[in-house]
mmCIF file of C-alpha atoms in Angstrom:
data_model
loop_
_atom_site.group_PDB
_atom_site.id
_atom_site.type_symbol
_atom_site.label_atom_id
_atom_site.label_comp_id
_atom_site.label_asym_id
_atom_site.label_seq_id
_atom_site.Cartn_x
_atom_site.Cartn_y
_atom_site.Cartn_z
ATOM 1 C CA MET A 1 31.864 4.859 -25.895
ATOM 2 C CA TYR A 2 30.477 6.238 -22.612
ATOM 3 C CA GLY A 3 32.334 3.472 -20.764
ATOM 4 C CA ILE A 4 29.965 0.787 -22.056
ATOM 5 C CA THR A 5 31.395 -2.337 -23.678
ATOM 6 C CA LEU A 6 29.740 -3.323 -26.929
ATOM 7 C CA GLU A 7 29.203 -7.043 -26.732
ATOM 8 C CA ALA A 8 26.656 -9.692 -27.584
ATOM 9 C CA PRO A 9 23.726 -9.524 -25.153
ATOM 10 C CA PRO A 10 23.997 -12.182 -22.418
ATOM 11 C CA PRO A 11 21.038 -14.448 -21.623
ATOM 12 C CA PRO A 12 18.133 -12.715 -19.855
ATOM 13 C CA PRO A 13 18.542 -12.366 -16.073
ATOM 14 C CA THR A 14 17.467 -15.407 -14.111
ATOM 15 C CA LEU A 15 14.265 -14.752 -12.211
ATOM 16 C CA PRO A 16 12.241 -16.902 -9.809
ATOM 17 C CA PRO A 17 10.014 -19.532 -11.423
ATOM 18 C CA VAL A 18 6.418 -18.600 -12.069
ATOM 19 C CA THR A 19 3.701 -20.286 -10.055
ATOM 20 C CA ASP A 20 0.630 -21.725 -11.767
ATOM 21 C CA HIS A 21 -1.098 -18.599 -13.091
ATOM 22 C CA PRO A 22 -4.464 -18.365 -14.820
ATOM 23 C CA PHE A 23 -2.704 -15.703 -16.937
ATOM 24 C CA HIS A 24 0.603 -16.380 -18.659
ATOM 25 C CA PRO A 25 2.847 -13.300 -18.272
ATOM 26 C CA SER A 26 3.965 -12.685 -21.848
ATOM 27 C CA ARG A 27 3.006 -10.562 -24.827
ATOM 28 C CA GLU A 28 2.376 -13.716 -26.839
ATOM 29 C CA ALA A 29 -0.239 -14.849 -24.329
ATOM 30 C CA ALA A 30 -1.756 -11.369 -24.262
ATOM 31 C CA VAL A 31 -2.090 -11.266 -28.054
ATOM 32 C CA ALA A 32 -3.650 -14.731 -28.050
ATOM 33 C CA ALA A 33 -6.137 -13.705 -25.343
ATOM 34 C CA LEU A 34 -7.031 -10.570 -27.298
ATOM 35 C CA SER A 35 -7.592 -12.556 -30.506
ATOM 36 C CA GLU A 36 -9.791 -15.010 -28.631
ATOM 37 C CA PHE A 37 -11.899 -12.221 -27.107
ATOM 38 C CA VAL A 38 -12.345 -9.942 -30.135
ATOM 39 C CA PRO A 39 -15.392 -11.791 -31.577
ATOM 40 C CA ARG A 40 -17.205 -11.244 -28.238
ATOM 41 C CA ALA A 41 -16.390 -7.530 -27.901
ATOM 42 C CA GLY A 42 -19.733 -6.403 -29.319
ATOM 43 C CA ARG A 43 -23.156 -7.648 -28.225
ATOM 44 C CA THR A 44 -21.825 -10.551 -26.122
ATOM 45 C CA TYR A 45 -19.803 -8.176 -23.972
ATOM 46 C CA ALA A 46 -22.526 -5.527 -23.764
ATOM 47 C CA GLU A 47 -25.184 -7.997 -22.642
ATOM 48 C CA GLY A 48 -23.098 -10.161 -20.324
ATOM 49 C CA ARG A 49 -20.370 -7.977 -18.876
ATOM 50 C CA ASN A 50 -22.093 -7.483 -15.504
ATOM 51 C CA VAL A 51 -22.741 -11.177 -14.874
ATOM 52 C CA ASP A 52 -20.263 -13.045 -12.671
ATOM 53 C CA HIS A 53 -20.832 -16.792 -12.912
ATOM 54 C CA GLY A 54 -17.668 -17.528 -10.967
ATOM 55 C CA PRO A 55 -14.070 -18.538 -11.728
ATOM 56 C CA GLY A 56 -13.606 -20.061 -15.151
ATOM 57 C CA ARG A 57 -17.042 -18.990 -16.439
ATOM 58 C CA ARG A 58 -16.549 -15.482 -17.762
ATOM 59 C CA ASP A 59 -17.309 -15.807 -21.446
ATOM 60 C CA ALA A 60 -18.509 -12.219 -21.828
ATOM 61 C CA VAL A 61 -15.567 -10.292 -20.374
ATOM 62 C CA SER A 62 -12.084 -9.978 -21.842
ATOM 63 C CA GLN A 63 -9.848 -10.677 -18.808
ATOM 64 C CA LEU A 64 -7.187 -8.613 -20.578
ATOM 65 C CA SER A 65 -6.591 -6.327 -17.599
ATOM 66 C CA PRO A 66 -3.426 -8.040 -16.235
ATOM 67 C CA TYR A 67 -1.835 -7.577 -19.663
ATOM 68 C CA LEU A 68 -3.021 -3.995 -20.102
ATOM 69 C CA ARG A 69 -1.927 -3.085 -16.579
ATOM 70 C CA HIS A 70 1.685 -3.864 -17.496
ATOM 71 C CA ARG A 71 1.269 -2.908 -21.141
ATOM 72 C CA LEU A 72 2.265 -6.347 -22.357
ATOM 73 C CA ILE A 73 -0.306 -5.203 -24.875
ATOM 74 C CA THR A 74 -1.408 -1.587 -25.082
ATOM 75 C CA GLU A 75 -4.747 0.149 -25.169
ATOM 76 C CA GLU A 76 -4.106 0.956 -28.812
ATOM 77 C CA ASP A 77 -3.461 -2.724 -29.595
ATOM 78 C CA VAL A 78 -6.802 -3.615 -28.051
ATOM 79 C CA LEU A 79 -8.807 -0.797 -29.622
ATOM 80 C CA ARG A 80 -7.444 -1.445 -33.107
ATOM 81 C CA ALA A 81 -8.100 -5.185 -32.905
ATOM 82 C CA VAL A 82 -11.667 -4.679 -31.679
ATOM 83 C CA LEU A 83 -12.484 -1.986 -34.234
ATOM 84 C CA ASP A 84 -11.099 -4.094 -37.054
ATOM 85 C CA ARG A 85 -13.934 -6.529 -36.261
ATOM 86 C CA HIS A 86 -16.727 -4.292 -34.895
ATOM 87 C CA THR A 87 -18.062 -0.807 -35.551
ATOM 88 C CA PRO A 88 -17.516 1.771 -32.803
ATOM 89 C CA ASP A 89 -21.243 1.660 -32.035
ATOM 90 C CA ALA A 90 -21.372 -2.139 -31.814
ATOM 91 C CA ALA A 91 -18.356 -2.246 -29.471
ATOM 92 C CA SER A 92 -19.142 0.973 -27.609
ATOM 93 C CA ARG A 93 -19.548 -0.678 -24.206
ATOM 94 C CA PHE A 94 -16.168 -2.355 -24.373
ATOM 95 C CA VAL A 95 -14.429 0.653 -25.933
ATOM 96 C CA THR A 96 -15.775 2.806 -23.112
ATOM 97 C CA GLU A 97 -14.296 0.440 -20.521
ATOM 98 C CA VAL A 98 -10.875 0.664 -22.169
ATOM 99 C CA PHE A 99 -11.066 4.440 -21.977
ATOM 100 C CA TRP A 100 -12.052 4.320 -18.294
ATOM 101 C CA ARG A 101 -8.544 2.948 -17.649
ATOM 102 C CA THR A 102 -7.053 5.801 -19.687
ATOM 103 C CA TYR A 103 -9.243 8.367 -17.937
ATOM 104 C CA TRP A 104 -8.277 7.196 -14.432
ATOM 105 C CA LYS A 105 -4.583 7.476 -15.304
ATOM 106 C CA GLY A 106 -4.969 10.953 -16.745
ATOM 107 C CA TRP A 107 -7.087 12.105 -13.802
ATOM 108 C CA LEU A 108 -4.454 10.990 -11.287
ATOM 109 C CA GLU A 109 -1.565 12.379 -13.368
ATOM 110 C CA MET A 110 -3.127 15.812 -12.919
ATOM 111 C CA ARG A 111 -3.853 15.252 -9.217
ATOM 112 C CA PRO A 112 -0.883 13.276 -7.847
ATOM 113 C CA SER A 113 -1.613 14.506 -4.325
ATOM 114 C CA VAL A 114 -4.637 12.163 -4.268
ATOM 115 C CA TRP A 115 -2.214 9.231 -4.457
ATOM 116 C CA THR A 116 -0.093 10.799 -1.717
ATOM 117 C CA ALA A 117 -3.197 11.304 0.431
ATOM 118 C CA TYR A 118 -4.224 7.676 -0.097
ATOM 119 C CA ARG A 119 -0.795 6.492 1.068
ATOM 120 C CA ALA A 120 -1.029 8.744 4.134
ATOM 121 C CA GLY A 121 -4.557 7.509 4.874
ATOM 122 C CA LEU A 122 -3.367 3.926 4.568
ATOM 123 C CA GLY A 123 -0.651 4.641 7.097
ATOM 124 C CA ARG A 124 -3.194 6.041 9.548
ATOM 125 C CA ALA A 125 -5.504 3.076 9.007
ATOM 126 C CA ARG A 126 -2.616 0.674 9.632
ATOM 127 C CA ASN A 127 -1.890 2.468 12.904
ATOM 128 C CA ASP A 128 -5.549 2.189 13.906
ATOM 129 C CA VAL A 129 -5.478 -1.545 13.173
ATOM 130 C CA GLN A 130 -2.581 -1.901 15.602
ATOM 131 C CA THR A 131 -4.385 -0.101 18.427
ATOM 132 C CA GLN A 132 -8.063 -1.059 17.975
ATOM 133 C CA SER A 133 -8.687 -4.751 18.522
ATOM 134 C CA GLY A 134 -12.204 -4.680 17.081
ATOM 135 C CA LEU A 135 -10.994 -3.046 13.873
ATOM 136 C CA ARG A 136 -8.068 -5.430 13.664
ATOM 137 C CA GLY A 137 -10.367 -8.433 14.024
ATOM 138 C CA ARG A 138 -12.739 -7.252 11.280
ATOM 139 C CA TRP A 139 -9.832 -6.470 8.971
ATOM 140 C CA GLU A 140 -8.162 -9.846 9.532
ATOM 141 C CA ASP A 141 -11.452 -11.684 8.971
ATOM 142 C CA ALA A 142 -12.070 -9.724 5.766
ATOM 143 C CA CYS A 143 -8.605 -10.452 4.389
ATOM 144 C CA ALA A 144 -8.921 -14.152 5.277
ATOM 145 C CA GLY A 145 -12.443 -14.486 3.868
ATOM 146 C CA GLU A 146 -13.894 -15.353 7.270
ATOM 147 C CA THR A 147 -16.552 -12.677 7.799
ATOM 148 C CA GLY A 148 -19.519 -15.054 7.561
ATOM 149 C CA ILE A 149 -20.870 -13.202 4.500
ATOM 150 C CA ASP A 150 -20.748 -16.017 1.950
ATOM 151 C CA CYS A 151 -20.307 -13.962 -1.212
ATOM 152 C CA PHE A 152 -17.681 -11.664 0.281
ATOM 153 C CA ASP A 153 -15.687 -14.560 1.723
ATOM 154 C CA ALA A 154 -15.769 -16.411 -1.600
ATOM 155 C CA TRP A 155 -14.483 -13.333 -3.435
ATOM 156 C CA ALA A 156 -11.705 -12.787 -0.879
ATOM 157 C CA ARG A 157 -10.530 -16.364 -1.335
ATOM 158 C CA GLU A 158 -10.855 -16.214 -5.122
ATOM 159 C CA LEU A 159 -8.774 -13.057 -5.240
ATOM 160 C CA ALA A 160 -6.032 -14.535 -3.063
ATOM 161 C CA GLU A 161 -5.975 -17.794 -5.033
ATOM 162 C CA THR A 162 -6.170 -16.442 -8.594
ATOM 163 C CA GLY A 163 -5.115 -12.780 -8.543
ATOM 164 C CA TYR A 164 -8.308 -11.806 -10.344
ATOM 165 C CA LEU A 165 -11.922 -10.820 -9.696
ATOM 166 C CA HIS A 166 -14.759 -9.964 -12.057
ATOM 167 C CA ASN A 167 -15.269 -6.187 -12.148
ATOM 168 C CA HIS A 168 -18.796 -6.384 -10.736
ATOM 169 C CA ALA A 169 -17.551 -8.565 -7.881
ATOM 170 C CA ARG A 170 -14.902 -5.934 -7.142
ATOM 171 C CA MET A 171 -17.622 -3.306 -6.746
ATOM 172 C CA TRP A 172 -19.718 -5.518 -4.462
ATOM 173 C CA PHE A 173 -16.642 -6.457 -2.456
ATOM 174 C CA ALA A 174 -15.528 -2.844 -1.991
ATOM 175 C CA SER A 175 -19.025 -1.760 -0.996
ATOM 176 C CA ILE A 176 -19.379 -4.507 1.608
ATOM 177 C CA TRP A 177 -15.873 -3.770 2.920
ATOM 178 C CA ILE A 178 -16.678 -0.082 3.424
ATOM 179 C CA PHE A 179 -20.370 0.048 4.320
ATOM 180 C CA THR A 180 -21.224 -3.333 5.882
ATOM 181 C CA LEU A 181 -17.941 -4.215 7.599
ATOM 182 C CA GLY A 182 -17.122 -0.576 8.398
ATOM 183 C CA LEU A 183 -13.470 -0.899 7.357
ATOM 184 C CA PRO A 184 -11.317 1.985 6.058
ATOM 185 C CA TRP A 185 -11.423 2.082 2.269
ATOM 186 C CA GLU A 186 -7.660 2.534 2.134
ATOM 187 C CA LEU A 187 -7.149 -0.904 3.718
ATOM 188 C CA GLY A 188 -9.416 -2.409 1.074
ATOM 189 C CA ALA A 189 -7.601 -0.657 -1.756
ATOM 190 C CA ASP A 190 -4.345 -1.983 -0.322
ATOM 191 C CA PHE A 191 -5.774 -5.517 -0.116
ATOM 192 C CA PHE A 192 -6.626 -5.333 -3.812
ATOM 193 C CA LEU A 193 -3.263 -3.817 -4.740
ATOM 194 C CA ARG A 194 -1.457 -6.639 -2.930
ATOM 195 C CA HIS A 195 -3.402 -9.422 -4.650
ATOM 196 C CA LEU A 196 -4.641 -8.270 -8.067
ATOM 197 C CA LEU A 197 -2.487 -9.176 -11.051
ATOM 198 C CA ASP A 198 -3.913 -6.040 -12.654
ATOM 199 C CA GLY A 199 -3.551 -3.901 -9.528
ATOM 200 C CA ASP A 200 -3.059 -0.390 -10.906
ATOM 201 C CA PRO A 201 -2.457 2.671 -8.699
ATOM 202 C CA ALA A 202 -4.872 4.881 -10.649
ATOM 203 C CA SER A 203 -7.714 2.471 -11.460
ATOM 204 C CA ASN A 204 -7.584 0.792 -8.051
ATOM 205 C CA THR A 205 -7.331 3.894 -5.879
ATOM 206 C CA LEU A 206 -9.909 5.935 -7.767
ATOM 207 C CA SER A 207 -12.376 3.047 -8.123
ATOM 208 C CA TRP A 208 -12.346 2.491 -4.364
ATOM 209 C CA ARG A 209 -12.844 6.224 -3.879
ATOM 210 C CA TRP A 210 -15.774 6.084 -6.311
ATOM 211 C CA VAL A 211 -17.480 3.247 -4.408
ATOM 212 C CA ALA A 212 -16.988 5.179 -1.158
ATOM 213 C CA GLY A 213 -18.521 8.361 -2.591
ATOM 214 C CA LEU A 214 -15.293 10.360 -2.500
ATOM 215 C CA GLN A 215 -14.534 10.466 -6.210
ATOM 216 C CA THR A 216 -17.918 11.652 -7.489
ATOM 217 C CA ARG A 217 -18.995 13.722 -4.532
ATOM 218 C CA GLY A 218 -22.100 12.340 -2.824
ATOM 219 C CA LYS A 219 -22.469 9.444 -5.269
ATOM 220 C CA HIS A 220 -21.504 6.062 -3.869
ATOM 221 C CA TYR A 221 -22.117 2.424 -4.726
ATOM 222 C CA VAL A 222 -24.065 0.266 -2.286
ATOM 223 C CA ALA A 223 -24.172 -3.490 -2.867
ATOM 224 C CA THR A 224 -27.635 -4.995 -2.475
ATOM 225 C CA ALA A 225 -28.703 -8.576 -1.939
ATOM 226 C CA GLU A 226 -31.055 -8.398 -4.920
ATOM 227 C CA ASN A 227 -28.361 -7.165 -7.313
ATOM 228 C CA ILE A 228 -25.850 -9.780 -6.136
ATOM 229 C CA ALA A 229 -28.374 -12.604 -6.531
ATOM 230 C CA GLU A 230 -29.354 -11.433 -10.015
ATOM 231 C CA TYR A 231 -25.863 -10.941 -11.420
ATOM 232 C CA THR A 232 -24.299 -14.037 -9.879
ATOM 233 C CA GLY A 233 -27.030 -16.213 -11.379
ATOM 234 C CA GLY A 234 -28.270 -17.034 -7.883
ATOM 235 C CA ARG A 235 -24.926 -18.398 -6.699
ATOM 236 C CA PHE A 236 -25.119 -16.004 -3.766
ATOM 237 C CA ARG A 237 -28.201 -14.747 -1.982
ATOM 238 C CA PRO A 238 -27.320 -12.567 1.033
ATOM 239 C CA ALA A 239 -29.883 -12.850 3.802
ATOM 240 C CA PRO A 240 -32.240 -9.937 4.523
ATOM 241 C CA GLY A 241 -30.420 -7.356 6.617
ATOM 242 C CA GLU A 242 -27.033 -9.009 6.093
ATOM 243 C CA LEU A 243 -25.777 -6.086 4.022
ATOM 244 C CA HIS A 244 -25.980 -2.429 4.999
ATOM 245 C CA GLU A 245 -28.015 -1.223 2.033
ATOM 246 C CA ASP A 246 -28.908 2.241 3.368
ATOM 247 C CA ALA A 247 -25.383 3.460 4.038
ATOM 248 C CA ALA A 248 -24.453 7.068 3.369
ATOM 249 C CA SER A 249 -21.421 7.981 1.300
ATOM 250 C CA LEU A 250 -18.183 8.809 3.057
ATOM 251 C CA ASP A 251 -17.120 12.393 3.520
ATOM 252 C CA GLY A 252 -13.754 13.823 2.598
ATOM 253 C CA PRO A 253 -11.939 16.898 1.350
ATOM 254 C CA PRO A 254 -12.691 18.332 -2.109
ATOM 255 C CA HIS A 255 -10.554 17.354 -5.065
ATOM 256 C CA PRO A 256 -7.331 19.299 -5.468
ATOM 257 C CA ASP A 257 -7.137 21.613 -8.449
ATOM 258 C CA PRO A 258 -5.648 19.796 -11.436
ATOM 259 C CA ILE A 259 -2.117 20.508 -12.509
ATOM 260 C CA ALA A 260 -1.061 20.379 -16.157
ATOM 261 C CA ALA A 261 -0.973 16.935 -17.728
ATOM 262 C CA PRO A 262 2.460 15.642 -18.716
ATOM 263 C CA GLU A 263 3.516 16.841 -22.148
ATOM 264 C CA ARG A 264 5.267 14.859 -24.819
ATOM 265 C CA ALA A 265 8.779 16.236 -25.229
ATOM 266 C CA ARG A 266 10.390 16.300 -28.647
ATOM 267 C CA ILE A 267 13.478 14.149 -28.222
ATOM 268 C CA ASP A 268 15.854 12.515 -30.665
ATOM 269 C CA LEU A 269 16.065 8.936 -29.439
ATOM 270 C CA ARG A 270 19.284 8.454 -31.396
ATOM 271 C CA ASP A 271 20.983 10.587 -28.722
ATOM 272 C CA TYR A 272 20.229 8.006 -26.027
ATOM 273 C CA SER A 273 22.321 4.928 -25.317
ATOM 274 C CA ALA A 274 20.422 3.308 -22.428
ATOM 275 C CA LEU A 275 16.870 2.088 -21.837
ATOM 276 C CA ILE A 276 15.191 1.583 -18.472
ATOM 277 C CA LEU A 277 12.579 -1.161 -18.520
ATOM 278 C CA HIS A 278 9.915 -1.309 -15.795
ATOM 279 C CA ILE A 279 6.614 -3.069 -15.078
ATOM 280 C CA ASP A 280 4.415 -0.086 -15.973
ATOM 281 C CA ASP A 281 5.222 -0.383 -19.681
ATOM 282 C CA LEU A 282 6.508 -3.652 -21.121
ATOM 283 C CA SER A 283 5.984 -2.657 -24.756
ATOM 284 C CA PRO A 284 8.943 -0.324 -25.346
ATOM 285 C CA ASP A 285 8.925 -1.319 -29.022
ATOM 286 C CA TRP A 286 7.728 2.157 -30.012
ATOM 287 C CA LEU A 287 10.944 3.696 -28.654
ATOM 288 C CA LEU A 288 13.094 1.135 -30.432
ATOM 289 C CA ASP A 289 11.163 1.628 -33.664
ATOM 290 C CA ASP A 290 11.577 5.405 -33.394
ATOM 291 C CA GLY A 291 15.362 5.232 -33.314
ATOM 292 C CA LEU A 292 16.489 4.154 -29.832
ATOM 293 C CA THR A 293 19.404 1.716 -30.066
ATOM 294 C CA PRO A 294 20.419 1.032 -26.464
ATOM 295 C CA LEU A 295 23.876 -0.254 -25.664
ATOM 296 C CA VAL A 296 22.553 -1.232 -22.248
ATOM 297 C CA THR A 297 19.091 -1.877 -20.812
ATOM 298 C CA PHE A 298 18.478 -1.606 -17.087
ATOM 299 C CA VAL A 299 15.667 -3.835 -15.844
ATOM 300 C CA LEU A 300 14.080 -2.355 -12.710
ATOM 301 C CA ALA A 301 12.642 -5.069 -10.470
ATOM 302 C CA PRO A 302 9.020 -4.646 -9.313
ATOM 303 C CA PRO A 303 9.005 -2.225 -6.351
ATOM 304 C CA GLU A 304 8.691 -3.953 -2.994
ATOM 305 C CA ASP A 305 7.285 -0.860 -1.254
ATOM 306 C CA ALA A 306 4.030 -0.592 -3.247
ATOM 307 C CA THR A 307 2.307 -1.599 0.009
ATOM 308 C CA PRO A 308 3.346 -1.462 3.669
ATOM 309 C CA LEU A 309 2.476 -5.162 3.835
ATOM 310 C CA ARG A 310 3.816 -8.088 1.838
ATOM 311 C CA MET A 311 2.882 -8.151 -1.819
ATOM 312 C CA SER A 312 1.336 -11.419 -2.974
ATOM 313 C CA ASP A 313 3.891 -13.903 -4.305
ATOM 314 C CA ARG A 314 1.548 -14.484 -7.224
ATOM 315 C CA VAL A 315 1.643 -10.809 -8.202
ATOM 316 C CA GLN A 316 5.395 -10.457 -7.811
ATOM 317 C CA ASP A 317 6.064 -13.698 -9.690
ATOM 318 C CA PHE A 318 3.808 -12.522 -12.519
ATOM 319 C CA ARG A 319 5.616 -9.199 -12.752
ATOM 320 C CA ARG A 320 9.096 -10.693 -12.649
ATOM 321 C CA ALA A 321 8.159 -13.227 -15.303
ATOM 322 C CA ALA A 322 6.571 -10.488 -17.440
ATOM 323 C CA LEU A 323 9.830 -8.539 -17.269
ATOM 324 C CA GLU A 324 11.764 -11.680 -18.167
ATOM 325 C CA SER A 325 9.508 -12.467 -21.126
ATOM 326 C CA THR A 326 9.909 -8.909 -22.433
ATOM 327 C CA VAL A 327 13.697 -9.097 -22.176
ATOM 328 C CA ARG A 328 13.633 -12.421 -23.974
ATOM 329 C CA ARG A 329 11.302 -11.131 -26.712
ATOM 330 C CA LEU A 330 13.433 -8.043 -27.392
ATOM 331 C CA SER A 331 16.845 -9.445 -26.483
ATOM 332 C CA SER A 332 18.416 -8.673 -29.873
ATOM 333 C CA ARG A 333 17.486 -4.990 -29.521
ATOM 334 C CA LEU A 334 18.335 -4.258 -25.883
ATOM 335 C CA GLY A 335 22.128 -4.361 -25.783
ATOM 336 C CA ARG A 336 23.641 -5.485 -22.510
ATOM 337 C CA VAL A 337 20.933 -6.294 -19.949
ATOM 338 C CA VAL A 338 21.563 -5.208 -16.351
ATOM 339 C CA PRO A 339 19.049 -6.234 -13.647
ATOM 340 C CA CYS A 340 18.540 -3.596 -10.914
ATOM 341 C CA ALA A 341 17.020 -4.813 -7.672
ATOM 342 C CA ASP A 342 15.706 -1.419 -6.574
ATOM 343 C CA ALA A 343 15.755 2.309 -7.220
ATOM 344 C CA GLY A 344 19.100 2.739 -5.436
ATOM 345 C CA ALA A 345 20.789 0.145 -7.617
ATOM 346 C CA LEU A 346 19.246 1.705 -10.722
ATOM 347 C CA LYS A 347 20.425 5.192 -9.788
ATOM 348 C CA ALA A 348 23.951 3.926 -9.205
ATOM 349 C CA ALA A 349 23.979 1.969 -12.470
ATOM 350 C CA VAL A 350 22.779 4.955 -14.494
ATOM 351 C CA ALA A 351 25.382 7.179 -12.809
ATOM 352 C CA ASP A 352 28.086 4.729 -13.890
ATOM 353 C CA LEU A 353 27.202 5.452 -17.507
ATOM 354 C CA GLY A 354 29.014 8.770 -17.265
ATOM 355 C CA ALA A 355 28.020 10.966 -20.193
ATOM 356 C CA ALA A 356 25.565 8.423 -21.617
ATOM 357 C CA ARG A 357 21.858 9.218 -21.539
ATOM 358 C CA ALA A 358 19.000 6.977 -20.426
ATOM 359 C CA VAL A 359 15.374 6.978 -21.531
ATOM 360 C CA THR A 360 12.362 5.137 -20.162
ATOM 361 C CA PRO A 361 8.669 4.893 -20.998
ATOM 362 C CA HIS A 362 6.742 7.330 -18.800
ATOM 363 C CA ALA A 363 5.606 5.683 -15.573
ATOM 364 C CA PRO A 364 2.249 7.047 -14.341
ATOM 365 C CA VAL A 365 1.721 8.140 -10.746
ATOM 366 C CA GLY A 366 2.528 5.236 -8.434
ATOM 367 C CA PRO A 367 5.413 3.202 -6.968
ATOM 368 C CA VAL A 368 7.400 2.913 -10.213
ATOM 369 C CA ALA A 369 7.243 6.661 -10.810
ATOM 370 C CA GLU A 370 8.399 7.180 -7.226
ATOM 371 C CA ALA A 371 11.324 4.804 -7.798
ATOM 372 C CA LEU A 372 12.330 6.682 -10.946
ATOM 373 C CA ALA A 373 11.949 10.138 -9.401
ATOM 374 C CA GLU A 374 15.634 10.558 -8.507
ATOM 375 C CA VAL A 375 17.079 8.698 -11.492
ATOM 376 C CA PRO A 376 18.463 10.972 -14.234
ATOM 377 C CA THR A 377 16.488 9.776 -17.219
ATOM 378 C CA GLU A 378 14.243 11.093 -19.990
ATOM 379 C CA ARG A 379 10.658 9.937 -19.501
ATOM 380 C CA ALA A 380 9.137 9.374 -22.915
ATOM 381 C CA LEU A 381 5.362 9.837 -23.067
ATOM 382 C CA ARG A 382 3.364 7.727 -25.503
ATOM 383 C CA PRO A 383 1.397 9.698 -28.112
ATOM 384 C CA TYR A 384 -1.790 7.888 -26.997
ATOM 385 C CA ASP A 385 -1.366 9.131 -23.413
ATOM 386 C CA ALA A 386 -0.354 12.608 -24.540
ATOM 387 C CA ARG A 387 -3.562 12.899 -26.581
ATOM 388 C CA ALA A 388 -5.938 11.488 -23.976
ATOM 389 C CA TRP A 389 -4.760 12.490 -20.516
ATOM 390 C CA PRO A 390 -5.264 16.269 -20.867
ATOM 391 C CA HIS A 391 -9.008 15.633 -21.307
ATOM 392 C CA ALA A 392 -9.348 14.051 -17.830
ATOM 393 C CA THR A 393 -9.996 17.445 -16.257
ATOM 394 C CA ALA A 394 -13.341 16.618 -14.649
ATOM 395 C CA GLY A 395 -15.764 13.669 -14.673
ATOM 396 C CA PHE A 396 -15.711 10.781 -17.121
ATOM 397 C CA PHE A 397 -18.769 11.959 -19.032
ATOM 398 C CA LYS A 398 -16.938 15.115 -20.065
ATOM 399 C CA PHE A 399 -13.925 12.992 -21.036
ATOM 400 C CA ARG A 400 -16.147 10.626 -23.039
ATOM 401 C CA LYS A 401 -17.011 13.383 -25.518
ATOM 402 C CA HIS A 402 -13.432 13.172 -26.783
ATOM 403 C CA ILE A 403 -13.467 9.405 -27.402
ATOM 404 C CA PRO A 404 -14.461 9.609 -31.109
ATOM 405 C CA ALA A 405 -11.509 11.889 -31.877
ATOM 406 C CA LEU A 406 -9.174 9.763 -29.768
ATOM 407 C CA LEU A 407 -10.320 6.648 -31.610
ATOM 408 C CA ALA A 408 -9.779 8.316 -34.956
ATOM 409 C CA ALA A 409 -6.228 9.282 -33.967
ATOM 410 C CA THR A 410 -5.552 5.764 -32.707
ATOM 411 C CA ARG A 411 -6.682 4.317 -36.017
ATOM 412 C CA GLY A 412 -4.733 6.874 -38.048
ATOM 413 C CA ILE A 413 -7.821 8.666 -39.338
ATOM 414 C CA GLU A 414 -7.606 12.410 -39.844
ATOM 415 C CA VAL A 415 -10.127 14.310 -37.745
ATOM 416 C CA VAL A 416 -11.538 17.371 -39.513
#
């Protein structure tokens, strides 16, 4: 049928060994981390989420972001688990943070040109680095953690060594990068994207824009010595005048008008005989449960062109191992597994199917979506995304009004 041989699935594709990660790249590890965090999702999180005591001492925060980024677990998994233990009011701080991730994705889905503009700005900044020795020196020192600003240098090294930073440290870091070191924000966003295990095109790009004052026009985030000392428990105390605390926000063009959010097509998954698996959604169970029975599954390797520079080995190893663990977990349901090294190989493999049809979980704006752009495949949108993304038309506070209804839908409660 369709030129595909029905046969027992071979062993999962062999991928490079994983280095020593603070996060194990599997759904099992994600579920265990979620279960361990759930008791702290109420008051403990609300009262301690802004405090960064350093690596290994983050009892208040969830550290679920590397798993959510690749949907080893989903936002719905997290919300349901938390709300099975806490009331929406008690866990409101944490629930709001989960929806920030959803909001950023929806916002960028309706304004994909902002991602394109970021990539173009990064290209210009890279050219400037090549021609301006002073800029190049500051950029190299920042990336190496050799600026002489103790807190910043510690965070740069921590990020490179672990693939993770506390959210508050990310804000301080971005602010110092932009306003104290005077570096292009696009280079900073790229530095994060290269090193963060949870590096997400929407959350990363738009958060850097927010710190710079480009996302919420005229509102920027300036790191202060007092705030850093307070919320690091005194671990860092920048000297007076060491940080530029009176910086003005950056200027830039207005937001583009939003386009329509992606819509969820009504498709009969029984008509499809191939699945495309990618790093933006490693929980394709919902497609399999809804009737998809693939004869073949194409596994798209993590894109190598997400950055003009070299992606961290730690990030790429994590992503390859996460793909491998997903193939292993679902091996009895995937049919024949075919690794595809890049978009060209995937396009050729799908074309070889002849009349067969391929489906893949929708990939949000970013490198994976770009890789899939020319591949003939049905992009299946999750109901959660289809419900939430259309509300990301303006600022988060307007979006937040819809959270109660979105929560009710997630929990299967009828909203009257």
